Amino acid sequence: QVQLVESGGGLVQAGDSLRLSCAHSRLTPSSWTFGWFRQAPGKEREFVAALWRSTGRAYYTDSVKGRFTISRDNAKSTVYLQMDSLKPEDTALYYCAADQNLILSTMRTPSQYDYWGQGTQVTVSS
């Protein structure tokens, strides 16, 4: 059974940092693509970052490049999202997702992921 559990969200000020964690049920990293998505009130869920399964290469949406870093610790079965220089527009519910069968062109599409965590709230005040 695939389980994803996010943690690490909170209320911070603009310019601060947070590290989100996604603990998974010992999924084989080389077989699973892990993604981070976020959803702000009244908006659609959007892609933030992903680690591609076979290469471990990281991909980011343009608005977070240079500020966010996705990584994984295979020994801890955990995927991280380090968020630096946070902005008020980063405020959202952040979700971890995983899938085995993505193709690269669909990696940024939420509906293509089969497994999701419950989400963790990030609020950035100005």
Short mmCIF file of N, CA and C in Angstrom, two decimals:
data_model
loop_
_atom_site.label_atom_id
_atom_site.label_comp_id
_atom_site.label_asym_id
_atom_site.label_seq_id
_atom_site.Cartn_x
_atom_site.Cartn_y
_atom_site.Cartn_z
N GLN A 1 0.84 -1.18 0.00
CA GLN A 1 0.00 0.00 0.00
C GLN A 1 0.88 1.24 0.00
N VAL A 2 0.59 2.15 -0.93
CA VAL A 2 1.38 3.37 -1.04
C VAL A 2 0.85 4.41 -0.08
N GLN A 3 1.73 4.94 0.74
CA GLN A 3 1.36 6.00 1.67
C GLN A 3 2.35 7.15 1.56
N LEU A 4 1.82 8.35 1.55
CA LEU A 4 2.62 9.56 1.54
C LEU A 4 2.13 10.46 2.66
N VAL A 5 3.04 10.91 3.50
CA VAL A 5 2.67 11.75 4.64
C VAL A 5 3.56 12.99 4.66
N GLU A 6 2.93 14.14 4.45
CA GLU A 6 3.67 15.40 4.45
C GLU A 6 3.74 15.98 5.86
N SER A 7 4.78 16.76 6.08
CA SER A 7 4.93 17.51 7.32
C SER A 7 5.85 18.69 7.07
N GLY A 8 5.88 19.60 8.03
CA GLY A 8 6.83 20.70 7.95
C GLY A 8 6.25 22.04 7.59
N GLY A 9 4.97 22.09 7.31
CA GLY A 9 4.36 23.38 6.98
C GLY A 9 4.26 24.27 8.20
N GLY A 10 3.88 25.52 7.96
CA GLY A 10 3.74 26.44 9.08
C GLY A 10 3.51 27.85 8.62
N LEU A 11 3.51 28.76 9.59
CA LEU A 11 3.34 30.19 9.33
C LEU A 11 4.69 30.86 9.48
N VAL A 12 5.15 31.51 8.42
CA VAL A 12 6.44 32.18 8.44
C VAL A 12 6.30 33.56 7.83
N GLN A 13 7.35 34.35 7.97
CA GLN A 13 7.36 35.67 7.35
C GLN A 13 8.07 35.62 6.00
N ALA A 14 7.79 36.59 5.17
CA ALA A 14 8.46 36.68 3.88
C ALA A 14 9.97 36.71 4.08
N GLY A 15 10.67 35.93 3.27
CA GLY A 15 12.11 35.83 3.36
C GLY A 15 12.60 34.65 4.19
N ASP A 16 11.70 34.08 4.96
CA ASP A 16 12.07 32.93 5.80
C ASP A 16 12.16 31.65 4.96
N SER A 17 12.55 30.58 5.63
CA SER A 17 12.68 29.27 5.00
C SER A 17 11.84 28.23 5.72
N LEU A 18 11.45 27.21 4.98
CA LEU A 18 10.78 26.03 5.54
C LEU A 18 11.28 24.82 4.77
N ARG A 19 11.28 23.68 5.44
CA ARG A 19 11.57 22.43 4.75
C ARG A 19 10.38 21.48 4.93
N LEU A 20 9.77 21.13 3.84
CA LEU A 20 8.68 20.16 3.85
C LEU A 20 9.25 18.76 3.68
N SER A 21 8.62 17.82 4.34
CA SER A 21 9.02 16.42 4.23
C SER A 21 7.85 15.59 3.74
N CYS A 22 8.16 14.58 2.96
CA CYS A 22 7.16 13.63 2.48
C CYS A 22 7.70 12.23 2.77
N ALA A 23 7.18 11.62 3.82
CA ALA A 23 7.59 10.26 4.17
C ALA A 23 6.75 9.28 3.38
N HIS A 24 7.43 8.37 2.68
CA HIS A 24 6.69 7.42 1.85
C HIS A 24 6.92 6.00 2.34
N SER A 25 6.11 5.11 1.81
CA SER A 25 6.10 3.72 2.27
C SER A 25 7.16 2.90 1.53
N ARG A 26 8.43 3.34 1.67
CA ARG A 26 9.59 2.60 1.15
C ARG A 26 9.46 2.32 -0.35
N LEU A 27 9.03 3.33 -1.08
CA LEU A 27 8.96 3.20 -2.53
C LEU A 27 10.37 3.23 -3.10
N THR A 28 10.60 2.45 -4.14
CA THR A 28 11.91 2.40 -4.77
C THR A 28 12.14 3.67 -5.58
N PRO A 29 13.06 4.51 -5.19
CA PRO A 29 13.21 5.82 -5.85
C PRO A 29 13.46 5.73 -7.35
N SER A 30 14.15 4.70 -7.79
CA SER A 30 14.45 4.59 -9.22
C SER A 30 13.21 4.24 -10.03
N SER A 31 12.14 3.82 -9.35
CA SER A 31 10.92 3.42 -10.05
C SER A 31 9.78 4.43 -9.91
N TRP A 32 9.94 5.38 -9.01
CA TRP A 32 8.86 6.31 -8.70
C TRP A 32 9.31 7.76 -8.92
N THR A 33 8.45 8.50 -9.57
CA THR A 33 8.63 9.94 -9.67
C THR A 33 7.87 10.60 -8.52
N PHE A 34 8.55 11.48 -7.81
CA PHE A 34 7.93 12.21 -6.71
C PHE A 34 7.76 13.67 -7.10
N GLY A 35 6.57 14.18 -6.81
CA GLY A 35 6.31 15.57 -7.13
C GLY A 35 5.76 16.33 -5.94
N TRP A 36 6.01 17.63 -5.94
CA TRP A 36 5.37 18.55 -5.00
C TRP A 36 4.45 19.47 -5.79
N PHE A 37 3.25 19.61 -5.29
CA PHE A 37 2.25 20.49 -5.89
C PHE A 37 1.72 21.41 -4.79
N ARG A 38 1.07 22.48 -5.20
CA ARG A 38 0.44 23.36 -4.22
C ARG A 38 -0.88 23.88 -4.75
N GLN A 39 -1.74 24.22 -3.81
CA GLN A 39 -3.05 24.74 -4.19
C GLN A 39 -3.42 25.86 -3.23
N ALA A 40 -3.58 27.04 -3.79
CA ALA A 40 -4.02 28.19 -3.03
C ALA A 40 -5.54 28.28 -3.09
N PRO A 41 -6.18 28.95 -2.13
CA PRO A 41 -7.64 29.06 -2.13
C PRO A 41 -8.15 29.66 -3.43
N GLY A 42 -9.12 29.00 -4.03
CA GLY A 42 -9.73 29.50 -5.25
C GLY A 42 -8.92 29.27 -6.51
N LYS A 43 -7.80 28.56 -6.38
CA LYS A 43 -6.95 28.32 -7.54
C LYS A 43 -6.81 26.82 -7.78
N GLU A 44 -6.36 26.49 -8.98
CA GLU A 44 -6.13 25.09 -9.31
C GLU A 44 -4.81 24.62 -8.69
N ARG A 45 -4.74 23.33 -8.51
CA ARG A 45 -3.49 22.73 -8.01
C ARG A 45 -2.41 22.90 -9.09
N GLU A 46 -1.24 23.33 -8.65
CA GLU A 46 -0.18 23.59 -9.61
C GLU A 46 1.11 22.86 -9.24
N PHE A 47 1.86 22.55 -10.27
CA PHE A 47 3.14 21.89 -10.13
C PHE A 47 4.16 22.81 -9.49
N VAL A 48 4.96 22.26 -8.58
CA VAL A 48 6.04 23.02 -7.95
C VAL A 48 7.39 22.43 -8.33
N ALA A 49 7.56 21.13 -8.08
CA ALA A 49 8.86 20.50 -8.33
C ALA A 49 8.67 19.00 -8.42
N ALA A 50 9.63 18.32 -9.05
CA ALA A 50 9.57 16.87 -9.14
C ALA A 50 10.97 16.29 -9.27
N LEU A 51 11.10 15.04 -8.81
CA LEU A 51 12.30 14.26 -9.01
C LEU A 51 11.95 13.11 -9.94
N TRP A 52 12.59 13.07 -11.11
CA TRP A 52 12.28 12.04 -12.09
C TRP A 52 12.85 10.71 -11.63
N ARG A 53 12.09 9.64 -11.85
CA ARG A 53 12.38 8.35 -11.23
C ARG A 53 13.72 7.75 -11.65
N SER A 54 14.04 7.73 -12.89
CA SER A 54 15.22 6.98 -13.33
C SER A 54 16.51 7.76 -13.18
N THR A 55 16.43 9.06 -13.35
CA THR A 55 17.64 9.87 -13.32
C THR A 55 17.84 10.61 -12.01
N GLY A 56 16.76 10.80 -11.27
CA GLY A 56 16.84 11.63 -10.07
C GLY A 56 16.97 13.10 -10.38
N ARG A 57 16.79 13.46 -11.64
CA ARG A 57 16.89 14.86 -12.03
C ARG A 57 15.72 15.64 -11.46
N ALA A 58 16.01 16.87 -11.05
CA ALA A 58 14.99 17.73 -10.46
C ALA A 58 14.43 18.69 -11.51
N TYR A 59 13.15 18.94 -11.41
CA TYR A 59 12.46 19.88 -12.29
C TYR A 59 11.66 20.84 -11.41
N TYR A 60 11.58 22.10 -11.85
CA TYR A 60 10.90 23.12 -11.06
C TYR A 60 10.02 23.99 -11.94
N THR A 61 8.97 24.52 -11.34
CA THR A 61 8.24 25.56 -12.03
C THR A 61 9.06 26.84 -11.95
N ASP A 62 8.88 27.71 -12.92
CA ASP A 62 9.74 28.88 -13.03
C ASP A 62 9.70 29.77 -11.78
N SER A 63 8.55 29.88 -11.16
CA SER A 63 8.40 30.82 -10.05
C SER A 63 9.20 30.42 -8.80
N VAL A 64 9.66 29.18 -8.73
CA VAL A 64 10.40 28.74 -7.55
C VAL A 64 11.86 28.42 -7.84
N LYS A 65 12.26 28.48 -9.09
CA LYS A 65 13.65 28.18 -9.44
C LYS A 65 14.60 29.11 -8.70
N GLY A 66 15.64 28.52 -8.13
CA GLY A 66 16.60 29.31 -7.37
C GLY A 66 16.20 29.53 -5.92
N ARG A 67 14.97 29.21 -5.57
CA ARG A 67 14.51 29.38 -4.18
C ARG A 67 14.17 28.04 -3.52
N PHE A 68 13.62 27.12 -4.29
CA PHE A 68 13.20 25.82 -3.76
C PHE A 68 14.15 24.73 -4.26
N THR A 69 14.33 23.71 -3.43
CA THR A 69 15.15 22.56 -3.81
C THR A 69 14.45 21.28 -3.39
N ILE A 70 14.25 20.39 -4.35
CA ILE A 70 13.68 19.09 -4.05
C ILE A 70 14.81 18.08 -3.94
N SER A 71 14.70 17.19 -2.96
CA SER A 71 15.74 16.19 -2.75
C SER A 71 15.12 14.97 -2.10
N ARG A 72 15.90 13.93 -1.98
CA ARG A 72 15.38 12.72 -1.34
C ARG A 72 16.47 12.08 -0.50
N ASP A 73 16.05 11.41 0.55
CA ASP A 73 16.92 10.61 1.39
C ASP A 73 16.38 9.19 1.33
N ASN A 74 17.02 8.36 0.53
CA ASN A 74 16.50 7.01 0.31
C ASN A 74 16.51 6.19 1.59
N ALA A 75 17.50 6.41 2.43
CA ALA A 75 17.60 5.65 3.68
C ALA A 75 16.43 5.95 4.61
N LYS A 76 15.93 7.17 4.51
CA LYS A 76 14.80 7.58 5.36
C LYS A 76 13.47 7.50 4.64
N SER A 77 13.48 7.06 3.38
CA SER A 77 12.24 6.98 2.59
C SER A 77 11.49 8.31 2.64
N THR A 78 12.21 9.38 2.41
CA THR A 78 11.63 10.71 2.54
C THR A 78 12.09 11.59 1.39
N VAL A 79 11.16 12.38 0.90
CA VAL A 79 11.43 13.39 -0.12
C VAL A 79 11.23 14.75 0.54
N TYR A 80 12.12 15.68 0.24
CA TYR A 80 12.08 17.00 0.88
C TYR A 80 11.82 18.10 -0.15
N LEU A 81 11.28 19.18 0.34
CA LEU A 81 11.19 20.40 -0.44
C LEU A 81 11.72 21.52 0.45
N GLN A 82 12.94 21.93 0.20
CA GLN A 82 13.53 23.06 0.91
C GLN A 82 13.08 24.35 0.24
N MET A 83 12.44 25.20 1.00
CA MET A 83 11.88 26.43 0.46
C MET A 83 12.57 27.62 1.13
N ASP A 84 13.31 28.37 0.37
CA ASP A 84 14.01 29.55 0.86
C ASP A 84 13.43 30.81 0.24
N SER A 85 13.73 31.93 0.87
CA SER A 85 13.26 33.23 0.36
C SER A 85 11.77 33.19 0.05
N LEU A 86 11.02 32.70 1.00
CA LEU A 86 9.58 32.54 0.79
C LEU A 86 8.90 33.88 0.57
N LYS A 87 7.88 33.84 -0.27
CA LYS A 87 7.10 35.02 -0.61
C LYS A 87 5.64 34.79 -0.23
N PRO A 88 4.87 35.86 -0.02
CA PRO A 88 3.45 35.67 0.29
C PRO A 88 2.72 34.85 -0.78
N GLU A 89 3.13 34.98 -2.02
CA GLU A 89 2.46 34.22 -3.09
C GLU A 89 2.79 32.73 -3.05
N ASP A 90 3.69 32.31 -2.18
CA ASP A 90 3.93 30.87 -1.98
C ASP A 90 2.91 30.25 -1.03
N THR A 91 2.07 31.07 -0.43
CA THR A 91 1.06 30.56 0.50
C THR A 91 0.12 29.60 -0.20
N ALA A 92 0.01 28.39 0.33
CA ALA A 92 -0.83 27.36 -0.28
C ALA A 92 -0.80 26.10 0.58
N LEU A 93 -1.66 25.19 0.22
CA LEU A 93 -1.60 23.83 0.76
C LEU A 93 -0.68 23.04 -0.16
N TYR A 94 0.38 22.48 0.41
CA TYR A 94 1.38 21.76 -0.38
C TYR A 94 1.17 20.27 -0.27
N TYR A 95 1.19 19.62 -1.42
CA TYR A 95 0.96 18.19 -1.51
C TYR A 95 2.17 17.47 -2.09
N CYS A 96 2.42 16.29 -1.57
CA CYS A 96 3.39 15.37 -2.15
C CYS A 96 2.62 14.36 -2.98
N ALA A 97 3.18 13.97 -4.11
CA ALA A 97 2.55 12.99 -4.98
C ALA A 97 3.60 12.04 -5.53
N ALA A 98 3.16 10.86 -5.93
CA ALA A 98 4.07 9.87 -6.48
C ALA A 98 3.37 9.04 -7.54
N ASP A 99 4.15 8.60 -8.51
CA ASP A 99 3.61 7.75 -9.56
C ASP A 99 4.74 6.96 -10.20
N GLN A 100 4.40 5.77 -10.66
CA GLN A 100 5.38 4.90 -11.32
C GLN A 100 5.34 5.00 -12.83
N ASN A 101 4.24 5.50 -13.37
CA ASN A 101 4.01 5.33 -14.80
C ASN A 101 3.94 6.63 -15.59
N LEU A 102 4.47 7.69 -15.01
CA LEU A 102 4.45 8.95 -15.73
C LEU A 102 5.35 8.91 -16.95
N ILE A 103 4.99 9.68 -17.94
CA ILE A 103 5.93 10.00 -18.99
C ILE A 103 6.38 11.44 -18.75
N LEU A 104 7.55 11.76 -19.23
CA LEU A 104 8.15 13.04 -18.87
C LEU A 104 7.26 14.23 -19.21
N SER A 105 6.57 14.14 -20.31
CA SER A 105 5.75 15.27 -20.74
C SER A 105 4.54 15.52 -19.84
N THR A 106 4.19 14.56 -19.00
CA THR A 106 3.03 14.73 -18.12
C THR A 106 3.42 14.92 -16.67
N MET A 107 4.67 15.06 -16.40
CA MET A 107 5.16 15.15 -15.04
C MET A 107 4.56 16.32 -14.27
N ARG A 108 4.21 17.40 -14.97
CA ARG A 108 3.70 18.60 -14.32
C ARG A 108 2.18 18.62 -14.19
N THR A 109 1.52 17.55 -14.57
CA THR A 109 0.06 17.48 -14.59
C THR A 109 -0.44 16.72 -13.37
N PRO A 110 -1.16 17.38 -12.46
CA PRO A 110 -1.60 16.71 -11.23
C PRO A 110 -2.41 15.43 -11.47
N SER A 111 -3.27 15.44 -12.46
CA SER A 111 -4.16 14.30 -12.69
C SER A 111 -3.41 13.04 -13.10
N GLN A 112 -2.14 13.19 -13.47
CA GLN A 112 -1.36 12.03 -13.91
C GLN A 112 -0.74 11.25 -12.74
N TYR A 113 -0.83 11.80 -11.55
CA TYR A 113 -0.26 11.13 -10.38
C TYR A 113 -1.33 10.29 -9.68
N ASP A 114 -0.99 9.08 -9.35
CA ASP A 114 -1.96 8.17 -8.73
C ASP A 114 -2.03 8.31 -7.21
N TYR A 115 -0.96 8.74 -6.59
CA TYR A 115 -0.90 8.72 -5.12
C TYR A 115 -0.57 10.10 -4.59
N TRP A 116 -1.30 10.46 -3.50
CA TRP A 116 -1.19 11.80 -2.91
C TRP A 116 -1.16 11.72 -1.40
N GLY A 117 -0.46 12.67 -0.81
CA GLY A 117 -0.55 12.85 0.62
C GLY A 117 -1.72 13.74 0.98
N GLN A 118 -1.84 14.03 2.27
CA GLN A 118 -2.99 14.80 2.75
C GLN A 118 -2.77 16.31 2.66
N GLY A 119 -1.52 16.71 2.47
CA GLY A 119 -1.21 18.13 2.34
C GLY A 119 -0.72 18.74 3.64
N THR A 120 0.09 19.78 3.51
CA THR A 120 0.57 20.54 4.66
C THR A 120 0.50 22.02 4.30
N GLN A 121 -0.02 22.82 5.21
CA GLN A 121 -0.27 24.23 4.92
C GLN A 121 0.99 25.07 5.11
N VAL A 122 1.26 25.90 4.14
CA VAL A 122 2.33 26.89 4.22
C VAL A 122 1.71 28.27 4.08
N THR A 123 1.93 29.11 5.06
CA THR A 123 1.42 30.47 5.04
C THR A 123 2.58 31.43 5.23
N VAL A 124 2.73 32.35 4.27
CA VAL A 124 3.82 33.31 4.31
C VAL A 124 3.22 34.70 4.46
N SER A 125 3.54 35.36 5.55
CA SER A 125 3.01 36.71 5.79
C SER A 125 4.00 37.75 5.28
N SER A 126 3.45 38.87 4.87
CA SER A 126 4.30 39.94 4.31
C SER A 126 4.81 40.88 5.40
#
